[in-house]
CSV table of C-alpha atoms in Angstrom, one decimal:
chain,number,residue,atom,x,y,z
A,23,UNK,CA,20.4,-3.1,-12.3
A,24,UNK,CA,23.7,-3.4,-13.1
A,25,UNK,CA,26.3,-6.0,-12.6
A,26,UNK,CA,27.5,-5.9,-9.4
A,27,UNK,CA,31.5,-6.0,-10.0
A,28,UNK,CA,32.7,-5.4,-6.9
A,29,UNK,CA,30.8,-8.3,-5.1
A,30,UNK,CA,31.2,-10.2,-8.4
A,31,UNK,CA,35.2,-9.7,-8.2
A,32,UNK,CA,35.4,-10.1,-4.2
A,33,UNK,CA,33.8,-13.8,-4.5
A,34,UNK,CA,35.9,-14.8,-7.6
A,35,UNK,CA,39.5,-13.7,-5.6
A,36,UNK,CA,41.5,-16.5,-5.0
A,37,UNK,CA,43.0,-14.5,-2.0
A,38,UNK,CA,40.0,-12.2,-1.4
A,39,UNK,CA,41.4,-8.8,0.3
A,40,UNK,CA,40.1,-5.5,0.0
A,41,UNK,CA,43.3,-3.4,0.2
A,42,UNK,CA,42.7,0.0,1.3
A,43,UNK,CA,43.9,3.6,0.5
A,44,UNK,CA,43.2,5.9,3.5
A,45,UNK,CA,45.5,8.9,4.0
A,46,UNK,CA,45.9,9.1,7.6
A,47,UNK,CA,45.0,6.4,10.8
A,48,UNK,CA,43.1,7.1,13.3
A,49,UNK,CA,45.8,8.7,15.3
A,50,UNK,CA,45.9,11.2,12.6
A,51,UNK,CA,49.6,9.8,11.5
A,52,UNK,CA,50.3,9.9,7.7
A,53,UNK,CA,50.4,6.9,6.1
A,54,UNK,CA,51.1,8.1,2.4
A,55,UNK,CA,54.4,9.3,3.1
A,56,UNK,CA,56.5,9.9,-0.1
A,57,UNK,CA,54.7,7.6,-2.1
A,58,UNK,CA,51.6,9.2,-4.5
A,59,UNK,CA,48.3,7.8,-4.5
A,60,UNK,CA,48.6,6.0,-7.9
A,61,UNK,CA,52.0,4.7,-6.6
A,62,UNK,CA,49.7,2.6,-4.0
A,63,UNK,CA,47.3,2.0,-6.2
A,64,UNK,CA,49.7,-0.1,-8.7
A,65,UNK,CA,51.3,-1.7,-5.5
A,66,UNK,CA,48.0,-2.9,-4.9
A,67,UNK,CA,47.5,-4.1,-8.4
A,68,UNK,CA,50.5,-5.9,-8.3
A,69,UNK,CA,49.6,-8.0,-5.5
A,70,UNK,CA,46.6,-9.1,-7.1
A,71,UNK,CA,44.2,-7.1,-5.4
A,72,UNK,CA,40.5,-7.8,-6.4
A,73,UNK,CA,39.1,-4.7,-4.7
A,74,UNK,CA,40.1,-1.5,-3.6
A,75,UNK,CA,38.3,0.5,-0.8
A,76,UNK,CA,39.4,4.2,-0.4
A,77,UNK,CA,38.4,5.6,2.7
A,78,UNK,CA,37.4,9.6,1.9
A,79,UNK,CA,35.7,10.5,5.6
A,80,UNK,CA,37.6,13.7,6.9
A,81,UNK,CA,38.6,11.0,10.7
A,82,UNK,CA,41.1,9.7,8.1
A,83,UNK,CA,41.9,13.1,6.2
A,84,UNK,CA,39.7,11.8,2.9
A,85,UNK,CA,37.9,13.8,0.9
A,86,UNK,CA,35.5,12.7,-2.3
A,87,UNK,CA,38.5,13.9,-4.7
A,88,UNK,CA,40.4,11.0,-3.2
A,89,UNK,CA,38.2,8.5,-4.8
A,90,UNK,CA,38.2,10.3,-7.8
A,91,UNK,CA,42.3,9.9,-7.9
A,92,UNK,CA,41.7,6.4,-7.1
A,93,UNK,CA,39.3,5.7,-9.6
A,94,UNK,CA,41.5,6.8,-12.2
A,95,UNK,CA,44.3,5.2,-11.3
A,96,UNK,CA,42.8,1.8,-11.5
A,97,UNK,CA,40.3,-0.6,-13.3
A,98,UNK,CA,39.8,-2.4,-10.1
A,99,UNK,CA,36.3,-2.1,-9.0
A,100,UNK,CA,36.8,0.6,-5.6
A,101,UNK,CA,33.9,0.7,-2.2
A,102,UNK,CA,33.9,4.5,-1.1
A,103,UNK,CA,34.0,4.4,2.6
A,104,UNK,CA,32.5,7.1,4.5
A,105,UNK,CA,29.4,8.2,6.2
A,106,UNK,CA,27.1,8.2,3.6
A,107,UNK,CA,23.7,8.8,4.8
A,108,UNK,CA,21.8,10.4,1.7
A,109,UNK,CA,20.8,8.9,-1.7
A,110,UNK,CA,22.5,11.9,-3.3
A,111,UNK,CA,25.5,10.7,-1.7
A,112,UNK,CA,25.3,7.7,-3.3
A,113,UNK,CA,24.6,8.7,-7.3
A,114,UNK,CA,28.0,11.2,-6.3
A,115,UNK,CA,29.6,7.9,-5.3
A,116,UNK,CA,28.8,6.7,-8.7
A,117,UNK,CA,29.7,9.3,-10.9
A,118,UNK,CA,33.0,9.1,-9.4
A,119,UNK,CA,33.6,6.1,-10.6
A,120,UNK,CA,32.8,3.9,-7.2
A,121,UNK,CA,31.4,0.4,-7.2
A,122,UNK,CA,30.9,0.3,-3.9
A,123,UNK,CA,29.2,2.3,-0.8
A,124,UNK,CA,29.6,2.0,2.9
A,125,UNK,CA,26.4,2.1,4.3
A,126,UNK,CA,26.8,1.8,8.3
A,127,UNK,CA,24.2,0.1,9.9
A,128,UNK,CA,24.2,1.7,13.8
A,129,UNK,CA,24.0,5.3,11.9
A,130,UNK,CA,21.0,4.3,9.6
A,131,UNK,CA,17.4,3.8,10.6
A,132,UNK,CA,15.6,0.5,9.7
A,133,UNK,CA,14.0,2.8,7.0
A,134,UNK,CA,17.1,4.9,6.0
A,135,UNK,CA,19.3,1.7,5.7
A,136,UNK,CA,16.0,0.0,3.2
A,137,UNK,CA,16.2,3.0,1.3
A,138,UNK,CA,19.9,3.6,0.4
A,139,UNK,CA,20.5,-0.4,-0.3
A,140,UNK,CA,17.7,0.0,-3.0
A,141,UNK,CA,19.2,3.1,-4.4
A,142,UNK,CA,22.4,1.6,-4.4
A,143,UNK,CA,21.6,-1.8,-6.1
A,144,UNK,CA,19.5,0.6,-8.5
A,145,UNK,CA,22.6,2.4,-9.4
A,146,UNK,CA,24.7,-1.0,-10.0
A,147,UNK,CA,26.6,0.0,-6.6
A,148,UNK,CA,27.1,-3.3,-4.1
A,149,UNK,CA,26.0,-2.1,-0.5
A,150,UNK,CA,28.6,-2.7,1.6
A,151,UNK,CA,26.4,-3.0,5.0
A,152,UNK,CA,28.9,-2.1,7.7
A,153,UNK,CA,27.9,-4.1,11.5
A,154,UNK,CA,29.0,-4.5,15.0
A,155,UNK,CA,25.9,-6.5,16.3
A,156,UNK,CA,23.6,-9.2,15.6
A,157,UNK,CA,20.7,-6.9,16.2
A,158,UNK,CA,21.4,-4.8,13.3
A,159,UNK,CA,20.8,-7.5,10.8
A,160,UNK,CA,17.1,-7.9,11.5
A,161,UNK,CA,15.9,-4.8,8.7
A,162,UNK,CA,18.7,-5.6,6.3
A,163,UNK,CA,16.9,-5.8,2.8
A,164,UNK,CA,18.3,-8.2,-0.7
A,165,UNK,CA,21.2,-9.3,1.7
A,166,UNK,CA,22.5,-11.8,-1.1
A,167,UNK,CA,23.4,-9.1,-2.8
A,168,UNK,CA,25.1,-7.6,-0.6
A,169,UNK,CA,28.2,-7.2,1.1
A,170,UNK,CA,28.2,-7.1,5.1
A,171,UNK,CA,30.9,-6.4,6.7
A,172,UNK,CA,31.7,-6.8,10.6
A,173,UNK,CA,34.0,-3.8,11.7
A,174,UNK,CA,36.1,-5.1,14.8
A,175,UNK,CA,36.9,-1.9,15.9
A,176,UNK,CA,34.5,1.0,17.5
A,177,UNK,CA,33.3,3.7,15.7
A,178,UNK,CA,32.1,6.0,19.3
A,179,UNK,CA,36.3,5.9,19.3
A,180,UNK,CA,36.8,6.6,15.5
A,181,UNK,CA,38.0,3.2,16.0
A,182,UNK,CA,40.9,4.3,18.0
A,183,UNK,CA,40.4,1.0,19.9
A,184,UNK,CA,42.9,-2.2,19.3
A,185,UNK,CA,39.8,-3.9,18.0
A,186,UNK,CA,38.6,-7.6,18.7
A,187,UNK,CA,38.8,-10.1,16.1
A,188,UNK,CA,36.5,-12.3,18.5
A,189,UNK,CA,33.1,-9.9,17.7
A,190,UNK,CA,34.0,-11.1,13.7
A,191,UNK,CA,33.8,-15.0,15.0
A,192,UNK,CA,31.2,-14.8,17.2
A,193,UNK,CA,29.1,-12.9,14.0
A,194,UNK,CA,29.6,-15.2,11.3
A,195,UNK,CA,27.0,-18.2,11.7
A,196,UNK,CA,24.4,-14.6,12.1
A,197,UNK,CA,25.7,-13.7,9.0
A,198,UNK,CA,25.8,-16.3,7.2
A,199,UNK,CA,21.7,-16.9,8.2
A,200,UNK,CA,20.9,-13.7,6.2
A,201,UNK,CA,21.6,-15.5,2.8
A,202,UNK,CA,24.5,-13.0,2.2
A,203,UNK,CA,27.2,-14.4,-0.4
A,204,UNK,CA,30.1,-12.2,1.4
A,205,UNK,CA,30.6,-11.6,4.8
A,206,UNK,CA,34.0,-9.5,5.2
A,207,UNK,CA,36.0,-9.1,8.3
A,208,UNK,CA,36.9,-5.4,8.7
A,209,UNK,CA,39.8,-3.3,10.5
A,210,UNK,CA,42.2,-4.6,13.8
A,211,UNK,CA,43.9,-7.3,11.0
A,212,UNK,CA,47.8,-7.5,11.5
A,213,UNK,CA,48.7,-10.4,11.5
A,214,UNK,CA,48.3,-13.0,8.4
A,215,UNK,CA,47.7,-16.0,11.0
A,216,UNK,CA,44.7,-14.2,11.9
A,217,UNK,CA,43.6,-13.4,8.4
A,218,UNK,CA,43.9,-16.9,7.5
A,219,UNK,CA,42.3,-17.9,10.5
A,220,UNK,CA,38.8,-15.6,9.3
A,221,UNK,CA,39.0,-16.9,5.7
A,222,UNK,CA,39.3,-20.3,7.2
A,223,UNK,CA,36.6,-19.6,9.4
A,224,UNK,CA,34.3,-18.7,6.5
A,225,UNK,CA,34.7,-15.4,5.5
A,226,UNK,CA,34.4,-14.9,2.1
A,227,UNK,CA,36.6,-11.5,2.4
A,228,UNK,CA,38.9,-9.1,4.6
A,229,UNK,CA,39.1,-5.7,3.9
A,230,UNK,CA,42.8,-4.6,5.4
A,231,UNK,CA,43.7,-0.8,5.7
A,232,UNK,CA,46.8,0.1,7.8
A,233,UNK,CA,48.2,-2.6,8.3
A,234,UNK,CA,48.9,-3.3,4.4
A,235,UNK,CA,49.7,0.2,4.2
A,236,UNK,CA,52.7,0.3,6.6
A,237,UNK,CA,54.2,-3.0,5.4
A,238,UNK,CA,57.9,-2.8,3.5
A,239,UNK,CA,57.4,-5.9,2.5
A,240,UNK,CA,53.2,-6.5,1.1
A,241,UNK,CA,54.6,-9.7,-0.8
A,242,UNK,CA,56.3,-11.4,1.9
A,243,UNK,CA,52.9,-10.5,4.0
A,244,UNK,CA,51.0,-11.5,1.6
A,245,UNK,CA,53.3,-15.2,1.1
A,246,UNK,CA,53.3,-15.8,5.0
A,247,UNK,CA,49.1,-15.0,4.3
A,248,UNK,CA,48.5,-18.4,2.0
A,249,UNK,CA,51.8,-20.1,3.7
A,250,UNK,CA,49.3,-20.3,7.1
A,251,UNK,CA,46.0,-20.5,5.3
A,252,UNK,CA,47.9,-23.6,3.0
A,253,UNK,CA,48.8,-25.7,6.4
A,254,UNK,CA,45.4,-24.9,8.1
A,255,UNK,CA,44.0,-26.7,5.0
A,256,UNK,CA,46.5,-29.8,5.1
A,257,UNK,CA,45.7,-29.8,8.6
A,258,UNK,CA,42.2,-29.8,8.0
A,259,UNK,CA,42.8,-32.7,5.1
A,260,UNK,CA,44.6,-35.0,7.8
A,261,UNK,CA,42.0,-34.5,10.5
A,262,UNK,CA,38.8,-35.5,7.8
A,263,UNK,CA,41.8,-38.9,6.5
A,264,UNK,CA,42.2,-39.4,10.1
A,265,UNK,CA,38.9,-39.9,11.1
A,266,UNK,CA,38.0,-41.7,7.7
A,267,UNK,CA,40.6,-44.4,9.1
A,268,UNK,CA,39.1,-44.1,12.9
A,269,UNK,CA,35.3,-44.9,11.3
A,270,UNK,CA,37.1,-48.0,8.9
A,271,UNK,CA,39.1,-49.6,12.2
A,272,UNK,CA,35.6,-49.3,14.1
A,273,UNK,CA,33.6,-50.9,11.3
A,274,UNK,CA,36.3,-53.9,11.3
C-alpha cells in the first residue's frame, strides 16, 4: 500500500481546505470564466492549499481529461470526484495522476462500497467515503484510513438544494466513533464564520467548491477564515481561565 498523501497532507494543513476545480454549478452557470484551469490551479497553490478536489462528473460539465489538466498543473495531491462505482474506475483515477476517489456511500452496496475502499487503499488512493446519514456508516471498512465526508447538500437534487450545515453537526460525534482520522464537511460553505465554526467543531477538513471559486478576493476570504477561527479560540482560552478562577474562589 502506498502512502496515503492526500489524507497525509489534509491532517498536516494548518488551514485544512480542499479547494475545488469544478467547471460549472449545479445551475449549469460557468464558473471558469476567462481564467484557464492552471490559472486556478496556481491560485489555489498560492493560498496554501493542501488538497485539490476536481470534480469531473458531466452534472458539473467534468470530464476525466479535467483531472488529467489538473494533475499536471499541480504537485498537490487531487480527490477525483464523481460517481465512481467500478474498480476500473478507480486504477483510471490513478493513472491520471489522482490521490483521491469519491466513493458515495447511498449509491454503493454494503458489498460494493467494501470492495472499492480495498481497491482503493491497494492502489495508494485515500477513499474519500461521501455520507448524508448515520446509517451509512455501519459497513464502512479501515475507516482510519479513510476520509469521510458529510455532503450538506442533496444529491436526488444534484444538490441544487441551499444545503444545511446542521446534518454536518449533528454527524460528527457518528463520525468521529468510526475511528476515522478526517471527517470533512462538504458543499453549502459561504461563509468563513461557518467554516470556522466546523473546524472548531472538530472537523479535521472542508472541502469548498463554488464558493472559493466565485470569490475576487480568496485571500481576504481566506484572512476573515482564521480572523473568526483566532477569536473562537481566545474565546474558548477565557472561558477554560474563567472557570479555572470560578473552581480556585470555590475551593477558598
Amino acid at each position: 500500500m502506498s502512502a496515503p498523501r492526500f489524507l497525509d497532507a489534509l491532517l498536516a494543513a494548518d488551514r485544512p481546505l480542499i479547494m475545488e476545480v469544478k467547471l460549472r454549478d449545479p445551475h449549469g452557470t460557468d464558473l471558469l470564466g476567462p481564467r484557464t484551469v492552471t490559472d486556478l490551479v496556481t491560485r489555489y497553490e498560492q493560498a496554501g492549499a493542501p488538497c485539490l478536489s476536481v470534480v469531473t462528473g458531466r452534472w458539473f460539465g467534468g470530464t476525466p481529461r479535467l483531472l488529467r489538466e489538473v494533475t499536471a498543473a499541480t504537485d498537490l495531491p487531487v480527490l477525483q470526484k464523481d460517481f465512481l462505482t467500478r474498480p476500473a474506475q478507480l486504477e483510471a483515477a490513478a493513472a491520471l495522476g489522482a490521490s483521491a476517489v469519491l466513493l458515495t456511500a447511498a449509491l454503493l452496496p454494503a458489498t460494493s462500497l467494501h470492495r472499492l475502499v480495498t481497491t482503493a487503499l491497494a492502489l495508494g488512493l485515500t477513499p474519500f467515503v461521501e455520507i448524508t446519514g448515520e446509517h451509512e456508516l455501519a459497513h464502512l471498512p479501515q475507516p482510519e484510513h479513510c476520509v469521510i465526508a458529510v455532503n450538506n447538500k442533496d444529491i436526488r437534487t444534484r444538490e441544487r438544494d441551499r444545503g444545511d450545515l446542521g446534518r454536518s453537526l449533528r454527524l460528527l460525534p457518528a463520525l468521529h466513533a468510526t475511528g476515522t482520522r478526517a471527517p470533512v464537511s462538504a458543499s453549502a460553505i459561504t461563509e468563513p464564520a461557518d467554516a470556522a465554526r466546523l473546524l472548531d467543531a472538530g472537523y479535521a477538513g472542508l472541502l469548498i467548491g463554488t464558493t472559493l471559486m466565485r470569490q475576487s478576493d480568496l485571500t481576504g476570504w481566506l484572512a476573515d477564515l482564521d480572523t473568526a477561527r483566532a477569536g473562537a479560540t481566545a474565546r474558548a482560552g477565557a472561558a477554560v481561565r474563567t472557570g479555572a478562577t470560578a473552581r480556585a474562589g470555590a475551593a477558598v
